[in-house]
XYZ file of C-alpha atoms in Angstrom:
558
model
C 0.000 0.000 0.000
C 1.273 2.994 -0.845
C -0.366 6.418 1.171
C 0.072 9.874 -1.680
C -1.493 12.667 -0.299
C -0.801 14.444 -3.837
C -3.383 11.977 -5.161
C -7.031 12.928 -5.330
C -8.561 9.584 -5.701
C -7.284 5.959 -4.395
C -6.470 2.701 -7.015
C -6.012 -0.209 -6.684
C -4.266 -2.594 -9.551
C -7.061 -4.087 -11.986
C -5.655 -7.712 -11.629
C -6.855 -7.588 -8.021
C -10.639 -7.731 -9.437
C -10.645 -11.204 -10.510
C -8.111 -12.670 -7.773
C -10.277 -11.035 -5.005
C -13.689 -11.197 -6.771
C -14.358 -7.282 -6.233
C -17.558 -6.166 -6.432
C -17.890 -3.859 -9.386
C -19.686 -0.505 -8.770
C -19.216 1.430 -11.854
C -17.306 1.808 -14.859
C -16.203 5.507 -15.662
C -13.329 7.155 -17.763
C -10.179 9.001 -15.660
C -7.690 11.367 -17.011
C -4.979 11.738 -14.763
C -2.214 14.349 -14.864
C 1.465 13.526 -13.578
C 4.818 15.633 -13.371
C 5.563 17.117 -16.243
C 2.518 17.337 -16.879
C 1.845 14.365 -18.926
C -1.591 13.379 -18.649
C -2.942 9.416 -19.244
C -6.296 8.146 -20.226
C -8.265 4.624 -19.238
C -11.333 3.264 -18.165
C -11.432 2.248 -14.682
C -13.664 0.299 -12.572
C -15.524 1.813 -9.394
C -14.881 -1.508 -6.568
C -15.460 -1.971 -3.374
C -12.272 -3.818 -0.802
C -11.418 -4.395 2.927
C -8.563 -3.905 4.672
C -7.593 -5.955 7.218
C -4.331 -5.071 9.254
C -1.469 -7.371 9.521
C -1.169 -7.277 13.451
C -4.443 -6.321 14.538
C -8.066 -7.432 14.340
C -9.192 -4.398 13.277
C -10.360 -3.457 9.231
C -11.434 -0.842 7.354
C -14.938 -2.333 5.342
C -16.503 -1.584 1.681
C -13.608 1.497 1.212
C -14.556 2.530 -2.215
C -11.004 2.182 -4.875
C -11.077 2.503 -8.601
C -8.836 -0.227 -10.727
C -5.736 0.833 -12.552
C -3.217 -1.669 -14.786
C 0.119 -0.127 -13.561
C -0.183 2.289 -10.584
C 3.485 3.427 -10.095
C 7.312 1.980 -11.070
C 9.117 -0.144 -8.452
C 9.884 1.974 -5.463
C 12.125 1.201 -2.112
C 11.351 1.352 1.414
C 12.982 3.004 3.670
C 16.406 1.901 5.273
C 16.325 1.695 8.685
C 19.449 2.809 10.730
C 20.164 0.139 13.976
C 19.615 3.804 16.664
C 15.951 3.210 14.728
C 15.965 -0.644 14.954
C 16.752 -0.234 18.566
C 13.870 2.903 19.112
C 11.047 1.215 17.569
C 11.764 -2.116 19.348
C 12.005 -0.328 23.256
C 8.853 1.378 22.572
C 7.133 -1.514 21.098
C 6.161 0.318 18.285
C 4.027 -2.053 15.409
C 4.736 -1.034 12.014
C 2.561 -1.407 9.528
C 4.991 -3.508 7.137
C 5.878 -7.191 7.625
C 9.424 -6.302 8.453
C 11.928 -2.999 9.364
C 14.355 -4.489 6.145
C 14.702 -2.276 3.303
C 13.438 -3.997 -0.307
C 11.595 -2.914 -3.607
C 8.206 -3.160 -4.420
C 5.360 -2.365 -6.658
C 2.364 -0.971 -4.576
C -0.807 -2.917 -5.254
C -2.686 -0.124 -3.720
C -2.577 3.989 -3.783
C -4.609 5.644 -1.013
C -5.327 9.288 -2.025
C -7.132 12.184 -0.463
C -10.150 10.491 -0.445
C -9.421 7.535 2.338
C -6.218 9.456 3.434
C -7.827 10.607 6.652
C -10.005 7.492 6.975
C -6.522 5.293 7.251
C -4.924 7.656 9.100
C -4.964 7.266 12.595
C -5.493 10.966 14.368
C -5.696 9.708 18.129
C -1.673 9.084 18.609
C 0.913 10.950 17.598
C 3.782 11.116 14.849
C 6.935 9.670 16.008
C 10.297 11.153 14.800
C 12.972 8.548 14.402
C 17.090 8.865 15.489
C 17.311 9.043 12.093
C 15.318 11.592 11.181
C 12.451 9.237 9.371
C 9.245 9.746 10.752
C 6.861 7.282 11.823
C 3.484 7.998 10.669
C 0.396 6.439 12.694
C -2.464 4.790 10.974
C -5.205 2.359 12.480
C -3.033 -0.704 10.474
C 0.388 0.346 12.108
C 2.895 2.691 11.501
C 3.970 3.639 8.586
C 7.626 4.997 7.901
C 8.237 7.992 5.220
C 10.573 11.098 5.602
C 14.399 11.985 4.998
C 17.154 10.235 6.742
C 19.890 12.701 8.132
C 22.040 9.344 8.536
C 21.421 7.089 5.468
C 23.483 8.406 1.929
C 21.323 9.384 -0.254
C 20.146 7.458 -2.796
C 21.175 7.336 -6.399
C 18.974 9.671 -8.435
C 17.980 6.679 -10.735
C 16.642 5.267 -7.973
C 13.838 7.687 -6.848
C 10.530 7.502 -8.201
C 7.550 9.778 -7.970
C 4.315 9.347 -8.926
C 0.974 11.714 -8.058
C -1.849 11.246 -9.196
C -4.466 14.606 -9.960
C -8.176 13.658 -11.505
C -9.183 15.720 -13.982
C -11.876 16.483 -16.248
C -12.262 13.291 -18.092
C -11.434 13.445 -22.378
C -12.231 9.863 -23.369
C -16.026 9.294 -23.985
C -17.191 12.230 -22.203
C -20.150 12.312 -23.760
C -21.014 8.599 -22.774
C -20.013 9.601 -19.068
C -22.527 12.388 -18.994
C -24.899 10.650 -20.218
C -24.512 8.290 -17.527
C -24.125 10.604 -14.590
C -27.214 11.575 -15.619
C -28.962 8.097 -15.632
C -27.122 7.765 -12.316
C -28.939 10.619 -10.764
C -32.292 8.530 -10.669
C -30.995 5.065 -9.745
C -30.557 3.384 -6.509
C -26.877 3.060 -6.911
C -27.085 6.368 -5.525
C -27.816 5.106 -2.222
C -25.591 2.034 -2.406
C -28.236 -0.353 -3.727
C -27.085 -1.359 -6.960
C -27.499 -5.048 -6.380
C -27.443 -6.704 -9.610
C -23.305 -5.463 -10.180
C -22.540 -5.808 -6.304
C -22.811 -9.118 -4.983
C -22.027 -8.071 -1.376
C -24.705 -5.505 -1.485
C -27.444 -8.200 -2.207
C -26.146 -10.286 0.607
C -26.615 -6.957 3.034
C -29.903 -6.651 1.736
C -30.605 -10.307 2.709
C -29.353 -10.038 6.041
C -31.212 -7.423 6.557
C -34.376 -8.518 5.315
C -33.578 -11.327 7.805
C -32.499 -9.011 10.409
C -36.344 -7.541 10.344
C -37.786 -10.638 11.159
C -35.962 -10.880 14.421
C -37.188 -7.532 15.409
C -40.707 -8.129 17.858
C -43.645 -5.669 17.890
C -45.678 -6.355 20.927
C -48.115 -4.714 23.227
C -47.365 -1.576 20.580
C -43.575 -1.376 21.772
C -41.303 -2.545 18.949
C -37.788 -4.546 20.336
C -34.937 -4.643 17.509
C -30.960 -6.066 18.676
C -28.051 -4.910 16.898
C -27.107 -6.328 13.479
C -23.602 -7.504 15.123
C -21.054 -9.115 13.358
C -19.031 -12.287 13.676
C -16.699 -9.929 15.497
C -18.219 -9.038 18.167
C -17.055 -11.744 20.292
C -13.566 -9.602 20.126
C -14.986 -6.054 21.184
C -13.019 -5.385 24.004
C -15.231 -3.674 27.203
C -13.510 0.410 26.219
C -13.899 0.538 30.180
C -10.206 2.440 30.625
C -11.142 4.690 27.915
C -14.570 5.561 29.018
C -12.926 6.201 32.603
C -10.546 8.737 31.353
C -13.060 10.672 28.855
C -15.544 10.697 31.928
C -12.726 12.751 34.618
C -11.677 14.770 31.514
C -15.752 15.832 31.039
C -15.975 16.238 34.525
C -12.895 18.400 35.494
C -14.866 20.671 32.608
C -18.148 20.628 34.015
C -16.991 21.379 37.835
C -15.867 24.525 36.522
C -19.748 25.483 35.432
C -21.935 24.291 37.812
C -25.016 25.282 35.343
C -23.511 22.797 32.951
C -22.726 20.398 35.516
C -26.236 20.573 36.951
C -28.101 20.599 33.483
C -26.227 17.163 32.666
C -27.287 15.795 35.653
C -30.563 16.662 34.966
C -30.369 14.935 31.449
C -29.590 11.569 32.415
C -31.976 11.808 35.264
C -34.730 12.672 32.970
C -33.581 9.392 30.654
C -33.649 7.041 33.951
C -37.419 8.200 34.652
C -38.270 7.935 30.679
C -36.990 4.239 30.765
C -34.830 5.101 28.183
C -31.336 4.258 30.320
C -31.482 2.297 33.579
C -29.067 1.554 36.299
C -27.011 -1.868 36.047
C -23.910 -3.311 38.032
C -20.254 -3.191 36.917
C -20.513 -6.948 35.914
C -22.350 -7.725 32.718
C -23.742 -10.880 31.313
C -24.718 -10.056 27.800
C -23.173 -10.877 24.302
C -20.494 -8.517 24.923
C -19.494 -5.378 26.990
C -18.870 -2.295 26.229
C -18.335 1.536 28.484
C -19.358 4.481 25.702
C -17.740 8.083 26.123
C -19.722 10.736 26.371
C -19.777 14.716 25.977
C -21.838 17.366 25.856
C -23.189 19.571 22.967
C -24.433 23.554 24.331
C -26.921 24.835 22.489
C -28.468 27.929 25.323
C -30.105 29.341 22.299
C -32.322 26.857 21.817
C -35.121 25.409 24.275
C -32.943 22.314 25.206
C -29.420 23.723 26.039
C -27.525 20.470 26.936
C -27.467 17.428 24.940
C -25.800 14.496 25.859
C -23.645 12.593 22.957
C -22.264 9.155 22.874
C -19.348 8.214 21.127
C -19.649 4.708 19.743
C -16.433 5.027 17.593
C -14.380 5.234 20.542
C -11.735 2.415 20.708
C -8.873 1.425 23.105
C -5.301 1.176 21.022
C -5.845 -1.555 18.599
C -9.107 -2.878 19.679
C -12.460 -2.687 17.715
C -15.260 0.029 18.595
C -18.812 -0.588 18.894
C -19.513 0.794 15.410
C -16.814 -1.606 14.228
C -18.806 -4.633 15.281
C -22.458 -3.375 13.861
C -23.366 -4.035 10.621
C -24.415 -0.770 9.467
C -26.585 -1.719 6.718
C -28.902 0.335 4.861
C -32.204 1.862 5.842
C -33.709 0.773 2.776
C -35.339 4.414 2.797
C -36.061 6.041 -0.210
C -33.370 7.384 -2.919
C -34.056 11.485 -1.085
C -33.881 12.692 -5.074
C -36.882 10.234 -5.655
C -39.000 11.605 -2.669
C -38.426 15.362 -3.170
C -38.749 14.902 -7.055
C -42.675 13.009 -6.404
C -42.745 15.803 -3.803
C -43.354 17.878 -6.246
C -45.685 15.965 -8.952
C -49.108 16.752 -6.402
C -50.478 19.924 -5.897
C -51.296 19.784 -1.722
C -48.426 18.667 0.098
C -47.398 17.574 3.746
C -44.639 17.136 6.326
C -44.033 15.538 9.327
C -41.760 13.942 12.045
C -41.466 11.047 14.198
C -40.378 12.666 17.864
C -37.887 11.320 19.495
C -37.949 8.386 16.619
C -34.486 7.065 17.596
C -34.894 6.533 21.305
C -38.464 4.799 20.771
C -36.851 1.333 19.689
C -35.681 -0.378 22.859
C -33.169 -3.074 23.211
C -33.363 -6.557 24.083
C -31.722 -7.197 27.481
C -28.431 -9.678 26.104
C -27.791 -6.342 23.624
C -28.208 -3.891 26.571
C -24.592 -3.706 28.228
C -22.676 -3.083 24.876
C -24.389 0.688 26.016
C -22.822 0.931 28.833
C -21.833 4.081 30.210
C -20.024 5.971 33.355
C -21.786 8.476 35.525
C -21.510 9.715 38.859
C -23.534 8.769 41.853
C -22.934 12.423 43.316
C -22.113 15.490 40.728
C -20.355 16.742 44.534
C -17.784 14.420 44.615
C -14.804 13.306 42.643
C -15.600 10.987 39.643
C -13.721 7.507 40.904
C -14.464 4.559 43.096
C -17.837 4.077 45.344
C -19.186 7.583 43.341
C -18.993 5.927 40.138
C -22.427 5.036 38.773
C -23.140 2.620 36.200
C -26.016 3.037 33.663
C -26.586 1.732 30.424
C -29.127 2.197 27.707
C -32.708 0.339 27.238
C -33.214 1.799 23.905
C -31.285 2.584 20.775
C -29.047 5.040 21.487
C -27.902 7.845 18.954
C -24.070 7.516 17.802
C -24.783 3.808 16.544
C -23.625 3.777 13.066
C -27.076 1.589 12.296
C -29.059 3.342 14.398
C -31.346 4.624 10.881
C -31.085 1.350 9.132
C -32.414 0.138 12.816
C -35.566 2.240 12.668
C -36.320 1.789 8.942
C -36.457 -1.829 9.323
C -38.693 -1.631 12.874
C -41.206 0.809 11.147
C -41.503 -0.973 7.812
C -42.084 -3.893 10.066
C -44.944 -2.281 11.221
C -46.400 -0.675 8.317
C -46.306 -3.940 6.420
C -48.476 -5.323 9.024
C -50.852 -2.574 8.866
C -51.611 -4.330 5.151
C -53.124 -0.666 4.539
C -53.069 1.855 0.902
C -51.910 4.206 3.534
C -49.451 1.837 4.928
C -47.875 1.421 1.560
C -47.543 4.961 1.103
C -45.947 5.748 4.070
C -43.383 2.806 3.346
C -42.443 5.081 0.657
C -41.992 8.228 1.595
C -40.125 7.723 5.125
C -36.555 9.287 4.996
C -35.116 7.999 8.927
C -37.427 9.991 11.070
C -38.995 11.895 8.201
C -42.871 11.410 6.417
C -43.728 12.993 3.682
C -47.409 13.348 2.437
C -48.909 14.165 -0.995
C -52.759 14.894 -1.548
C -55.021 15.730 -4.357
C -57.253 18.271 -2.808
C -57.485 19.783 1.291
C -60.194 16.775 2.368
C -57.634 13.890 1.352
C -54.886 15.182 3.163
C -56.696 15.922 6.188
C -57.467 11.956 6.254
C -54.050 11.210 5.704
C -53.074 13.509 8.669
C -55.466 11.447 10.644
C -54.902 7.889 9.284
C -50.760 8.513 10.220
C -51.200 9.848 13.169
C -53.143 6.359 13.747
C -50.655 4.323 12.622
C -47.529 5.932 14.361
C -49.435 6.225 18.096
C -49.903 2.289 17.926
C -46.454 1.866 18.653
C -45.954 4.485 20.923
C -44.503 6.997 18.185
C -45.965 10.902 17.790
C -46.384 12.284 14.393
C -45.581 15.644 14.943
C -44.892 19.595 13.482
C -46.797 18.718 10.610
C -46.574 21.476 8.071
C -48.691 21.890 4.347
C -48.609 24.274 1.602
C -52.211 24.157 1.769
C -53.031 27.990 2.728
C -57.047 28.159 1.217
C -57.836 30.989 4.204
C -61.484 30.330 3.552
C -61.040 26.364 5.249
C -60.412 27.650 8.915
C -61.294 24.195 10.165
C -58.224 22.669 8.756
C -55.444 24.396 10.981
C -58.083 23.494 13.851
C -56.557 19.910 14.384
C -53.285 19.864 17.208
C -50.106 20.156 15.531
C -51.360 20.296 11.726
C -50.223 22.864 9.454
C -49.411 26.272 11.038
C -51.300 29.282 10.930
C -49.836 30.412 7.357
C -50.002 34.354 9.086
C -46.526 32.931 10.211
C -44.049 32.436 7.152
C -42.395 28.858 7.531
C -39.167 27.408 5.971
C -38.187 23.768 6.746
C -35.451 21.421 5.422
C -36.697 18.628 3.032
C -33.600 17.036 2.770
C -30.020 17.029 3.707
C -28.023 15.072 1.929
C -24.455 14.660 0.610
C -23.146 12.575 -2.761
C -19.493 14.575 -2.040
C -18.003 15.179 1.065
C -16.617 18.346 -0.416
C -19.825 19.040 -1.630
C -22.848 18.894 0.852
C -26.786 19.463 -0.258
C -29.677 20.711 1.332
C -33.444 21.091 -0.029
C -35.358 24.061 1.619
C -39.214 24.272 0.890
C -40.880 27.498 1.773
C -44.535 26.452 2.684
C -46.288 29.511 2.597
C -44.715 30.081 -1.340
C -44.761 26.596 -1.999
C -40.865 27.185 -3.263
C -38.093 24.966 -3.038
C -34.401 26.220 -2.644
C -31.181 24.647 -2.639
C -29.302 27.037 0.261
C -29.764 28.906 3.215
C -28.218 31.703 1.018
C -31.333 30.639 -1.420
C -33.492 31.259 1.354
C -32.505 34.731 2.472
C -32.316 36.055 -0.966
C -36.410 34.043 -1.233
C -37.222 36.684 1.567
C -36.185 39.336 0.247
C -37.644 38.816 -3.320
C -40.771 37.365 -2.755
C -42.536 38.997 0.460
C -45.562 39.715 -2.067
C -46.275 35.899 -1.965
C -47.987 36.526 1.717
C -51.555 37.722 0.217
C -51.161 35.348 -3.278
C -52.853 31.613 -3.245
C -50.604 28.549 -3.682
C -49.395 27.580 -6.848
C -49.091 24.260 -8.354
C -46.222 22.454 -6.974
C -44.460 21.641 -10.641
C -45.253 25.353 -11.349
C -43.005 26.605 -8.938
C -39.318 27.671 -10.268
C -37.586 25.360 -7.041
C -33.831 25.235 -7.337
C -32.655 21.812 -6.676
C -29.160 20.765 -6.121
C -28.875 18.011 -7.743
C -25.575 15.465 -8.056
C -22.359 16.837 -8.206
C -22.833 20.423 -7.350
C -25.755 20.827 -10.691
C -27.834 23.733 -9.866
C -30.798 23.088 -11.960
C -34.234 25.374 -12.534
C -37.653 23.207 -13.133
């Protein structure tokens, strides 16, 4: 493996996708540009790998590479001085490589800017060795790169250099736009392109098989965790979980309205059921202590929240999220619900409160949601005054926590065996409904009907919101919590969403207007422009202008 941070994207060699059976994503053209300039065109394949370290347990799953015939000429590792020999074996450092001898080799795989920060590791520090080399930490090991002060250098044959720059592809870009395009509107958008991706299908099938192990009774719905043969090595994170707690709390005893509103917090979750009190030994599947922090928000109406990091891992040992299969939700493609958003002239939003928190655990999955607390917020946070809780529902922070949900409420809508059922089943985005109607009457029944369906599992429909604004229909903003009194203009998100990392999307809808816009910039400028809309009826939805930000940045007008 060879790390290039001057390398946009990450390869991998092409003969790799036979001898390892990659799934194939995509096919797309790449031009890339090296030094001098000189600039190489190919087809490539989009395929999906995991890495698995060499010393540890731990792997990085479904990292997404792109296949390449010849990635770089032969290159050598570094040569390692005896002062460095001797450093790394005292402080028993692991390095990624199978050995500390120098040799020549032909990366099979480039990481680029793209999964650089994923493989680097940014908990421990870089490491600077007698000499001069540095040691570079990444969750496989470290890796060693740098100039030696000691070492000659060597012969200018023998250095090689390769970066790698994407650029604007030349080789059948019409066929490629054409196909971003088509790609827009497909589920491989979401990650469900199962006829090309073997391993996708098999997700989809152990999640489908997942849902039938989740129980609705007595309207309360019970769902485990999708774990992974792995689980059996998730080590308990107790020592970490120890230190993060006296870190949070040497912070807090210096705000005692922090301090007390934290308290507060968890109390309130002990009396809601949603986290109960256990003892420090555990006799579940597996254990595990989750840091926490706090998020302060004293503009809004709840200041404190309390987060829980299930990413958190001792030195070489898996986290929680490591061991989860995090599936897919199954929702929606979010282009396919805003775009039939549009296509119905009465509209409607809502949202499931506290959606997350309303699944609750069985009690063998309970103590990998462990957590420390104290049993007085007066005294220091060690021994006797350490107080053990852990969590009867899902928690947020579990990297399945919306596949989770999707699957529990589809469970439950298929058994409703309703039209309305089926509808819903359609338009849920995680904790997200929304409605389309044909006239004010029919989505007045569908308020009703989901309300229905929602409160027989315990769940609130709530902050419903319409463009319907007919003033002469009082009786319609009569019903508790359906559509606001349209005196008050109302913008909500639709959609948040991100194809690019470098590139994230939101979908704004303006109810009162019946507009869509693409950016809180969008929004501002929508004020400005358009008070006059406050004393106009609602249009048509598809006779709106909406801005929608579509796939890769395109800004297009309907």
């Amino acid at each position: 493996m060879l790390l290039d941070s001057g390398a946009q994207k990450s390869f991998i060699k092409s003969c790799y996708i036979e001898g390892l059976k990659l799934p194939i994503v995509r096919s797309r053209s790449f031009t890339t540009t090296g030094m001098g300039e000189l600039k190489e065109s190919f087809q490539s394949d989009e395929v999906l790998v995991t890495l698995k370290s060499l010393h540890y347990s731990r792997k990085l799953q479904r990292l997404s590479v792109h296949t390449k015939e010849k990635l770089t000429s032969m290159v050598k590792t570094a040569v390692l001085s005896e002062e460095d020999k001797t450093f790394i074996k005292d402080r028993n450092i692991s390095i990624a490589q199978k050995d500390n001898s120098s040799s020549e080799v032909s990366p099979d795989l480039l990481i680029g800017q793209d999964l650089l920060n994923t493989i680097i590791d940014h908990n421990a520090a870089a490491l600077k060795l007698p000499s001069g080399l540095m040691l570079t930490p990444t969750i496989f090991g470290y890796t060693i790169s740098g100039t030696s002060q000691i070492i000659p250098s060597i012969d200018r044959e023998d250095i090689h250099f390769s970066t790698l720059v994407v650029a604007t592809p030349v080789t059948s870009a019409k066929d490629d736009y054409k196909n971003d395009i088509k790609h827009l509107y497909e589920l491989e958008s979401l990650g469900l392109n199962i006829s090309n991706d073997s391993h996708e299908a098999a997700m989809i099938k152990f999640m489908n098989t997942y849902r039938k192990s989740i129980v609705i009774e007595n309207g309360r719905i019970t769902a485990g965790f999708p774990f992974t043969e792995d689980v059996t090595s998730l080590h308990d994170n107790f020592n970490v979980a120890f230190r993060r707690l006296q870190n949070l709390f040497r912070v807090l005893r210096s705000d005692t309205e922090k301090l007390s509103l934290y308290d507060d917090t968890l109390t309130d979750y002990l009396n809601e059921g949603i986290i109960e009190d256990c003892s420090n030994t555990a006799d579940g599947i597996a254990t595990f202590y989750l840091p926490h922090r706090h998020v302060w928000t004293p503009s809004k109406s709840t200041k404190l929240r309390v987060v829980f990091d299930a990413s958190s891992h001792d030195k070489d040992q898996l986290s929680l999220n490591d061991v989860i299969y995090e599936g897919h939700s199954l929702s929606p493609l979010i282009h396919e619900i805003l775009l039939k958003f549009r296509t119905h002239q009465y509209t409607m939003t809502a949202d499931i409160q506290k959606a997350f928190l309303q699944t609750r655990l069985p009690s063998n999955h309970r103590d990998v949601t462990r957590f420390l607390w104290v049993q007085d917020i007066n005294k220091p946070a060690e021994g006797s005054n350490l107080r053990y809780f852990r969590f009867c529902r899902v928690p947020f922070g579990i990297n399945a926590g919306p596949a989770i949900l999707n699957q529990s409420l589809l469970k439950h809508i298929e058994e409703t065996s309703s039209q309305m059922g089926q509808e819903l089943s359609n338009s849920l985005y995680v904790d997200n409904v929304l409605l389309e109607g044909n006239n004010p009457g029919e989505l007045l029944a569908k308020y009703r009907e989901s309300k229905k369906i929602f409160s027989s599992i315990g769940m609130n429909l709530r902050d419903y919101l319409s463009n319907n604004v007919e003033r002469n229909d009082p009786p319609l903003y009569t019903f508790e919590n359906f559509p606001i009194d349209m005196d008050d203009t109302e913008v909500i998100l639709l959609g948040n969403y991100s194809v690019d990392e470098n590139f994230p999307s939101a979908v704004y809808w303006c109810t009162l207007c019946d507009y869509h816009m693409s950016s809180i910039q969008h929004v501002r400028v929508h004020f400005e422009q358009h008070q006059h809309f406050a004393d106009e009826q609602p249009q048509n939805s598809m006779s709106t202008q909406p801005l929608f930000l579509a796939r890769n940045g395109i800004l297009a007008n309907s």
